Amino acid sequence: MASKLIAFVAAALAITAGEASPTAGHNSHKRSCVQIEVPVPIDTTAIRWQQPRVDNNIDAVDWVRFHTTRTTPNNTELMMGRIPIKGTFKITGQLCVPPKGAAARSDILHVATHGAGFDSRYWDAEIKREEYSYVDAALAEGYSIFTYDRLGTGSSEKPDPYDVVQVNIQVEILRYLTELARSGKLVSASKTLGDCPDKRLKTYKPSKIVHVGHSLGSIISVGLITNYPTESDGLIATGFVMTNIPLPGLNLATWGFEYAPENDPVLFGDRKSGTLVPATKSNMQLNFLRKGTFEPALLDYAWKIRQPVAVSEFASLLSGFGTQGALFKGPLHMVVGENDYGACGGDCTGTYDLELIKATYKGAADVDVHIQPKTGHGLTLSTNATAGYQVSFDFLHKSGL
Ligand SMILES: *[C@@H]1O[C@H](CO)[C@@H](O)[C@H](O)[C@H]1NC(C)=O
Ligand SMILES: *[C@@H]1O[C@H](CO)[C@@H](O)[C@H](O)[C@H]1NC(C)=O
């Protein structure tokens, strides 16, 4: 089981690390966006996991050993009980509406959840935005878009990585953000950071919400539609595919985890026990990029914006899924790089059964898998990224989104 968890982990995770300024630079580019801090009330339970503590690099490597050892108890056996989680967490995000002239779809809101190792900057690379930024591509297509820093990353609150930062808490946060956006109060219920240049933002109320995930963010978004199928009108789950192949158990090890504050005391001095980052830029390359389809500047960027992941996000990867996927009615697009190392062991061709996926989401308006050619796990940081976004947009258009 340990190896199963690991394979899934790598499949699910997107690691990069970075400094806490996810919105820096956005103003250099004329867009109608507002940065906000949303208070998110949570009242649920998390799981207490049996796992080694991580307080230094030696612990971090031992934590990987624990989770990858053949005879380590399986994921279910590592659950030690439930912990009540009640509190309000600050989540930072950015809401953007498209330019007025091109606003044919402005009432459709994309809510994007990034993966492990990144914060919301994953969706909005500050290098050659027109070639990489998902935010720019969505706005150009006429959509509105909300991106946010997952709990524990970027400028969002960073509670306990053992008992609080877990997948099902992230699912509850996404659910709350979705409901707040649907009610038209996303901005008015939040603290505005900086200026709000466009009056449309303050009262923005979408008629439809499409969720977009990457990696762990896809797991969280799938967690949303399988627990609360009516919360979403469509899902694009990227860096994610339901495979039917056994994956090698070494994927967790390829992250090359170190203890975040020891790996970089300047970037991560404020992080707590239980936070992990990939040790080197080469670990980032192995996890996210494939030679031939990335520019070195984007690898440098991924390394610069890398973010720690919480130990219990890995432990809880499989426990956020619900059982109501068949009740989800929107279109579902799974998108994975052909050479995604974590999701498919480096070659996604022939690793999934579309009919099986359709059977799991049998109420969905439309289901498809797109393989982005010659690309690694880090889809938004790879060349030809925007052609891949267009495939998803065209898929949504078929269902009137
Ligand atoms: C985990 O171990 C328990 C107890 O040994 C067993 O009942 C269960 O089937 C195992 N689960 C998985 C997913 O292997
Ligand atoms: C770019 O992506 C599109 C959409 O997936 C694909 O059709 C095209 O072949 C890709 N181009 C290259 C050079 O890989």
XYZ file of C-alpha atoms and ligand atoms in Angstrom:
429
model
C 0.000 0.000 0.000
C 2.836 2.337 0.763
C 3.891 2.140 -2.854
C 0.341 2.734 -3.996
C 0.131 5.887 -1.956
C 3.438 7.035 -3.283
C 2.566 6.524 -6.890
C -0.631 8.412 -6.410
C 1.172 11.105 -4.541
C 3.552 11.729 -7.319
C 0.714 11.538 -9.754
C -1.059 14.105 -7.791
C 1.606 16.458 -6.794
C 3.098 19.449 -8.271
C 6.041 20.770 -6.441
C 7.726 24.034 -6.628
C 8.690 26.240 -3.809
C 8.776 29.945 -3.440
C 8.373 33.217 -1.723
C 5.183 34.508 -0.296
C 4.140 37.010 -2.874
C 1.828 35.220 -5.228
C 0.380 38.341 -6.660
C 3.562 40.302 -7.281
C 3.852 41.643 -10.773
C 0.207 41.333 -11.687
C -0.162 45.066 -11.870
C 2.515 45.370 -14.520
C -0.016 43.887 -16.884
C -3.287 45.698 -17.476
C -5.994 43.369 -16.312
C -9.183 43.750 -14.323
C -8.187 41.850 -11.201
C -8.470 42.280 -7.467
C -6.414 40.611 -4.743
C -8.449 39.551 -1.738
C -8.103 37.832 1.606
C -11.141 35.650 2.258
C -12.041 34.538 5.808
C -13.101 30.897 5.446
C -14.980 29.331 8.382
C -14.411 25.577 8.723
C -16.201 23.187 11.058
C -15.327 19.574 10.312
C -12.924 16.823 11.339
C -9.464 15.858 10.129
C -7.584 12.573 10.520
C -4.792 11.970 13.005
C -2.101 10.151 11.024
C 0.587 7.893 12.320
C 3.810 9.162 10.695
C 7.254 10.369 11.772
C 7.630 14.038 12.695
C 9.721 16.199 10.384
C 11.861 18.794 12.169
C 15.013 18.676 10.043
C 16.424 17.198 6.812
C 17.302 13.881 8.431
C 13.675 13.558 9.568
C 12.443 14.488 6.083
C 14.359 11.647 4.453
C 13.189 9.291 7.197
C 9.583 10.364 6.554
C 10.040 9.368 2.890
C 11.537 6.048 4.007
C 8.515 5.450 6.239
C 5.974 6.110 3.506
C 7.823 4.133 0.815
C 8.783 1.035 2.784
C 7.166 -2.149 1.515
C 5.973 -3.269 4.928
C 4.775 0.065 6.317
C 1.118 -0.215 7.433
C -1.305 0.757 4.687
C -3.050 4.113 4.499
C -6.138 2.912 6.386
C -4.017 1.398 9.157
C -2.178 4.727 9.586
C -5.435 6.487 10.582
C -5.371 7.001 14.347
C -8.734 8.707 14.778
C -10.482 11.994 14.036
C -9.738 15.512 15.273
C -12.343 18.296 15.313
C -11.270 21.285 13.202
C -13.200 24.458 13.914
C -11.885 27.873 13.004
C -11.628 30.580 10.386
C -8.715 30.442 7.971
C -7.468 33.322 5.828
C -7.202 32.407 2.165
C -5.639 34.839 -0.316
C -6.722 34.903 -3.911
C -7.216 36.898 -7.062
C -10.445 37.452 -8.965
C -10.171 38.629 -12.582
C -12.868 39.510 -15.094
C -12.199 39.582 -18.860
C -11.781 42.804 -20.854
C -15.153 44.434 -21.483
C -15.128 43.950 -25.249
C -14.438 40.200 -25.034
C -16.800 39.391 -22.216
C -19.020 36.809 -23.897
C -18.373 34.304 -21.103
C -17.670 36.607 -18.181
C -20.535 35.054 -16.195
C -18.689 31.707 -16.250
C -16.124 31.636 -13.452
C -13.112 29.313 -13.393
C -12.023 28.485 -9.840
C -8.475 27.163 -10.037
C -6.757 25.067 -7.339
C -3.009 24.576 -7.742
C -1.042 21.487 -6.757
C 1.581 20.654 -4.148
C 4.842 22.505 -4.323
C 3.306 25.636 -5.820
C 0.978 28.456 -4.876
C -1.457 30.280 -7.163
C 1.419 31.573 -9.280
C 1.358 28.170 -10.972
C -1.617 29.467 -12.986
C -0.091 32.793 -13.868
C 3.602 32.540 -14.783
C 5.181 35.951 -14.818
C 7.430 35.031 -17.752
C 5.922 35.280 -21.270
C 2.403 35.365 -19.890
C 0.887 35.040 -23.352
C 2.597 31.646 -23.763
C 2.118 30.232 -20.274
C -0.404 31.999 -18.047
C -3.640 30.045 -17.650
C -5.196 33.185 -16.164
C -4.420 35.166 -19.310
C -5.675 32.375 -21.574
C -8.957 32.074 -19.653
C -9.502 35.859 -19.763
C -8.722 35.935 -23.488
C -11.357 33.234 -23.972
C -13.838 35.529 -22.217
C -14.004 33.714 -18.865
C -13.646 35.178 -15.392
C -11.203 33.399 -13.101
C -10.449 33.063 -9.394
C -7.083 31.646 -8.333
C -6.121 31.197 -4.694
C -3.283 29.998 -2.506
C -4.088 26.599 -1.034
C -4.158 26.531 2.776
C -0.511 26.319 3.927
C 0.956 28.052 0.853
C 1.671 31.520 -0.549
C 0.046 34.278 1.494
C -2.741 32.084 2.858
C -2.785 30.961 6.464
C -0.369 28.179 7.407
C -1.836 26.088 10.226
C -0.515 22.800 11.613
C 0.834 20.563 8.785
C 0.022 17.395 10.765
C -3.508 17.849 12.054
C -5.002 20.643 9.936
C -3.534 20.928 6.437
C -5.196 17.868 4.911
C -7.046 17.125 1.699
C -10.548 17.050 3.155
C -10.002 20.450 4.809
C -8.883 21.768 1.402
C -12.080 20.327 -0.097
C -14.168 22.179 2.522
C -12.292 25.411 1.741
C -12.938 24.996 -1.992
C -16.583 24.323 -1.281
C -16.891 27.486 0.804
C -15.088 29.634 -1.795
C -17.376 28.204 -4.488
C -20.542 29.009 -2.542
C -19.316 32.490 -1.653
C -18.494 33.206 -5.297
C -21.883 31.879 -6.417
C -23.642 34.197 -3.979
C -21.873 37.232 -5.473
C -20.120 38.067 -2.186
C -16.588 36.853 -2.894
C -15.170 40.396 -2.840
C -17.609 42.128 -0.467
C -17.130 39.442 2.222
C -13.334 39.685 1.939
C -10.570 42.127 2.733
C -9.405 43.823 -0.470
C -5.611 43.940 -0.790
C -4.540 46.824 -3.013
C -6.936 48.505 -5.386
C -10.005 47.225 -7.097
C -9.719 48.834 -10.534
C -12.951 47.584 -12.055
C -16.365 48.095 -10.458
C -17.576 44.807 -11.957
C -15.339 42.919 -9.517
C -17.028 44.141 -6.324
C -20.387 42.617 -7.132
C -19.296 39.862 -9.487
C -21.826 37.010 -9.482
C -21.262 34.096 -11.855
C -24.067 32.068 -13.380
C -21.811 28.990 -13.786
C -18.683 27.788 -12.012
C -16.064 25.571 -13.669
C -13.404 24.084 -11.391
C -9.865 23.678 -12.639
C -7.254 21.715 -10.779
C -3.640 20.766 -11.141
C -2.327 17.607 -9.504
C -3.150 17.791 -5.782
C -5.489 20.625 -6.789
C -7.229 18.146 -9.123
C -7.554 15.659 -6.272
C -9.148 18.417 -4.180
C -11.475 19.385 -7.054
C -12.437 15.745 -7.650
C -13.011 15.601 -3.883
C -15.473 18.465 -4.333
C -17.494 16.849 -7.144
C -17.536 13.408 -5.491
C -18.687 14.746 -2.091
C -20.778 17.707 -3.268
C -21.656 16.964 -6.899
C -24.000 19.947 -7.319
C -21.359 22.521 -6.310
C -19.658 22.411 -9.711
C -20.853 23.000 -13.271
C -17.750 21.534 -14.899
C -14.291 20.234 -14.034
C -10.956 20.351 -15.799
C -8.644 18.087 -13.800
C -5.091 18.544 -15.087
C -1.961 16.613 -14.164
C -4.445 13.932 -13.270
C -5.892 10.834 -14.904
C -7.482 7.691 -13.464
C -4.868 5.155 -14.570
C -5.176 1.403 -14.440
C -1.483 0.554 -14.360
C 0.596 -0.290 -11.315
C 2.996 2.567 -10.714
C 6.506 2.150 -9.372
C 6.754 3.000 -5.688
C 9.657 5.357 -6.112
C 7.750 8.459 -7.079
C 7.659 9.993 -3.621
C 11.408 9.602 -3.417
C 11.922 11.559 -6.639
C 10.723 14.710 -4.912
C 13.974 14.670 -2.952
C 12.233 16.137 0.056
C 13.988 18.276 2.615
C 12.645 20.123 5.636
C 11.473 23.486 4.266
C 13.079 25.841 6.848
C 16.406 23.980 6.570
C 16.291 23.854 2.761
C 15.951 27.639 2.563
C 15.895 29.581 5.846
C 15.193 32.847 4.024
C 12.217 31.681 1.963
C 10.814 29.246 4.521
C 11.988 30.494 7.907
C 8.356 30.984 8.963
C 7.300 27.414 8.132
C 6.508 24.898 10.791
C 7.474 21.344 11.648
C 6.051 19.001 9.020
C 6.692 21.060 5.873
C 8.593 19.583 2.930
C 10.146 21.019 -0.245
C 12.044 19.423 -3.144
C 15.727 19.723 -2.335
C 17.008 20.868 -5.728
C 16.048 22.396 -9.034
C 16.793 19.007 -10.604
C 14.115 17.407 -8.404
C 11.728 20.005 -9.797
C 12.708 19.090 -13.348
C 12.230 15.368 -12.758
C 8.779 15.924 -11.266
C 7.437 18.582 -13.588
C 9.269 19.072 -16.837
C 10.538 17.057 -19.744
C 13.642 18.065 -21.707
C 12.613 19.415 -25.108
C 9.328 20.936 -23.926
C 10.501 23.485 -21.412
C 12.572 26.618 -21.521
C 15.312 26.754 -18.852
C 13.897 30.104 -17.689
C 10.672 28.328 -16.716
C 12.570 25.733 -14.673
C 14.316 28.629 -12.924
C 10.919 30.222 -12.357
C 9.417 26.998 -10.974
C 12.336 26.753 -8.567
C 11.963 30.400 -7.560
C 8.242 30.095 -6.767
C 8.419 26.662 -5.096
C 6.264 26.189 -2.013
C 6.318 23.667 0.824
C 3.742 20.905 1.115
C 2.362 19.614 4.428
C 3.165 16.023 5.459
C -0.494 15.237 6.053
C -1.517 16.378 2.584
C 0.357 13.312 1.350
C -1.041 11.054 4.048
C -4.595 12.208 3.278
C -4.389 12.101 -0.539
C -6.808 9.232 -0.911
C -9.155 10.155 1.908
C -10.728 13.265 0.357
C -12.683 11.450 -2.330
C -16.417 10.982 -1.913
C -18.728 8.382 -3.376
C -21.133 10.566 -5.341
C -19.183 11.050 -8.576
C -22.050 9.515 -10.556
C -24.263 12.454 -9.512
C -21.954 15.077 -11.023
C -23.746 16.518 -14.059
C -21.175 18.827 -15.673
C -18.546 18.038 -18.280
C -15.336 16.443 -16.967
C -12.022 16.827 -18.760
C -8.915 15.054 -17.513
C -5.702 16.472 -18.952
C -2.300 14.941 -18.508
C 1.104 15.449 -20.131
C 2.129 12.515 -22.325
C 5.307 12.183 -20.275
C 3.921 12.878 -16.823
C 6.349 11.078 -14.567
C 4.238 10.943 -11.434
C 0.813 10.276 -12.956
C 1.823 7.543 -15.406
C 5.445 6.651 -14.726
C 6.643 8.868 -17.586
C 4.382 7.611 -20.392
C 0.632 8.097 -20.171
C -0.197 6.404 -23.478
C -2.562 3.485 -22.894
C -2.613 3.837 -19.115
C -6.292 4.580 -18.691
C -9.664 3.230 -19.759
C -11.994 5.994 -20.924
C -15.051 3.720 -20.656
C -14.238 3.009 -17.020
C -13.890 6.729 -16.295
C -17.229 7.378 -18.043
C -18.843 4.648 -15.937
C -17.564 6.278 -12.741
C -19.009 9.669 -13.734
C -22.054 8.308 -15.497
C -24.178 11.424 -14.923
C -21.593 13.753 -16.462
C -22.636 15.774 -19.521
C -19.395 14.791 -21.258
C -16.194 13.009 -20.246
C -12.860 12.970 -22.051
C -9.143 12.605 -21.473
C -6.635 14.780 -23.286
C -2.981 13.820 -23.522
C -0.817 16.890 -24.099
C 2.024 15.748 -26.411
C 5.598 15.356 -25.088
C 4.764 17.314 -21.933
C 5.641 16.604 -18.287
C 3.531 17.100 -15.163
C 3.997 20.892 -15.064
C 1.598 21.698 -17.914
C 1.447 25.484 -17.426
C 5.244 25.726 -17.391
C 5.782 23.732 -20.589
C 5.980 24.914 -24.188
C 2.757 24.667 -26.205
C 0.790 25.146 -22.954
C -1.826 27.439 -24.492
C -2.689 24.920 -27.238
C -3.495 22.498 -24.423
C -5.717 25.086 -22.657
C -7.595 25.583 -25.915
C -8.442 21.865 -26.072
C -10.102 22.178 -22.635
C -11.897 25.411 -23.548
C -13.271 23.809 -26.733
C -14.363 20.799 -24.665
C -16.274 23.117 -22.306
C -17.861 25.017 -25.214
C -19.473 21.760 -26.402
C -21.459 21.766 -23.149
C -22.369 25.424 -23.406
C -19.611 26.596 -21.052
C -5.270 -2.172 4.901
O -5.091 -3.070 5.961
C -6.323 -3.489 6.542
C -6.005 -4.244 7.819
O -4.880 -5.054 7.674
C -7.083 -4.287 5.520
O -8.306 -4.757 6.064
C -7.369 -3.424 4.321
O -7.987 -4.161 3.284
C -6.078 -2.814 3.793
N -6.453 -1.793 2.825
C -5.847 -1.667 1.665
C -6.341 -0.559 0.795
O -4.960 -2.400 1.270
C 0.509 21.448 -29.162
O -0.666 21.051 -28.474
C -1.752 20.759 -29.325
C -2.964 20.477 -28.433
O -2.712 19.359 -27.629
C -1.396 19.587 -30.224
O -2.468 19.326 -31.104
C -0.137 19.905 -31.004
O 0.266 18.765 -31.731
C 0.970 20.314 -30.042
N 2.142 20.722 -30.783
C 3.311 20.138 -30.597
C 4.438 20.680 -31.412
O 3.492 19.219 -29.800
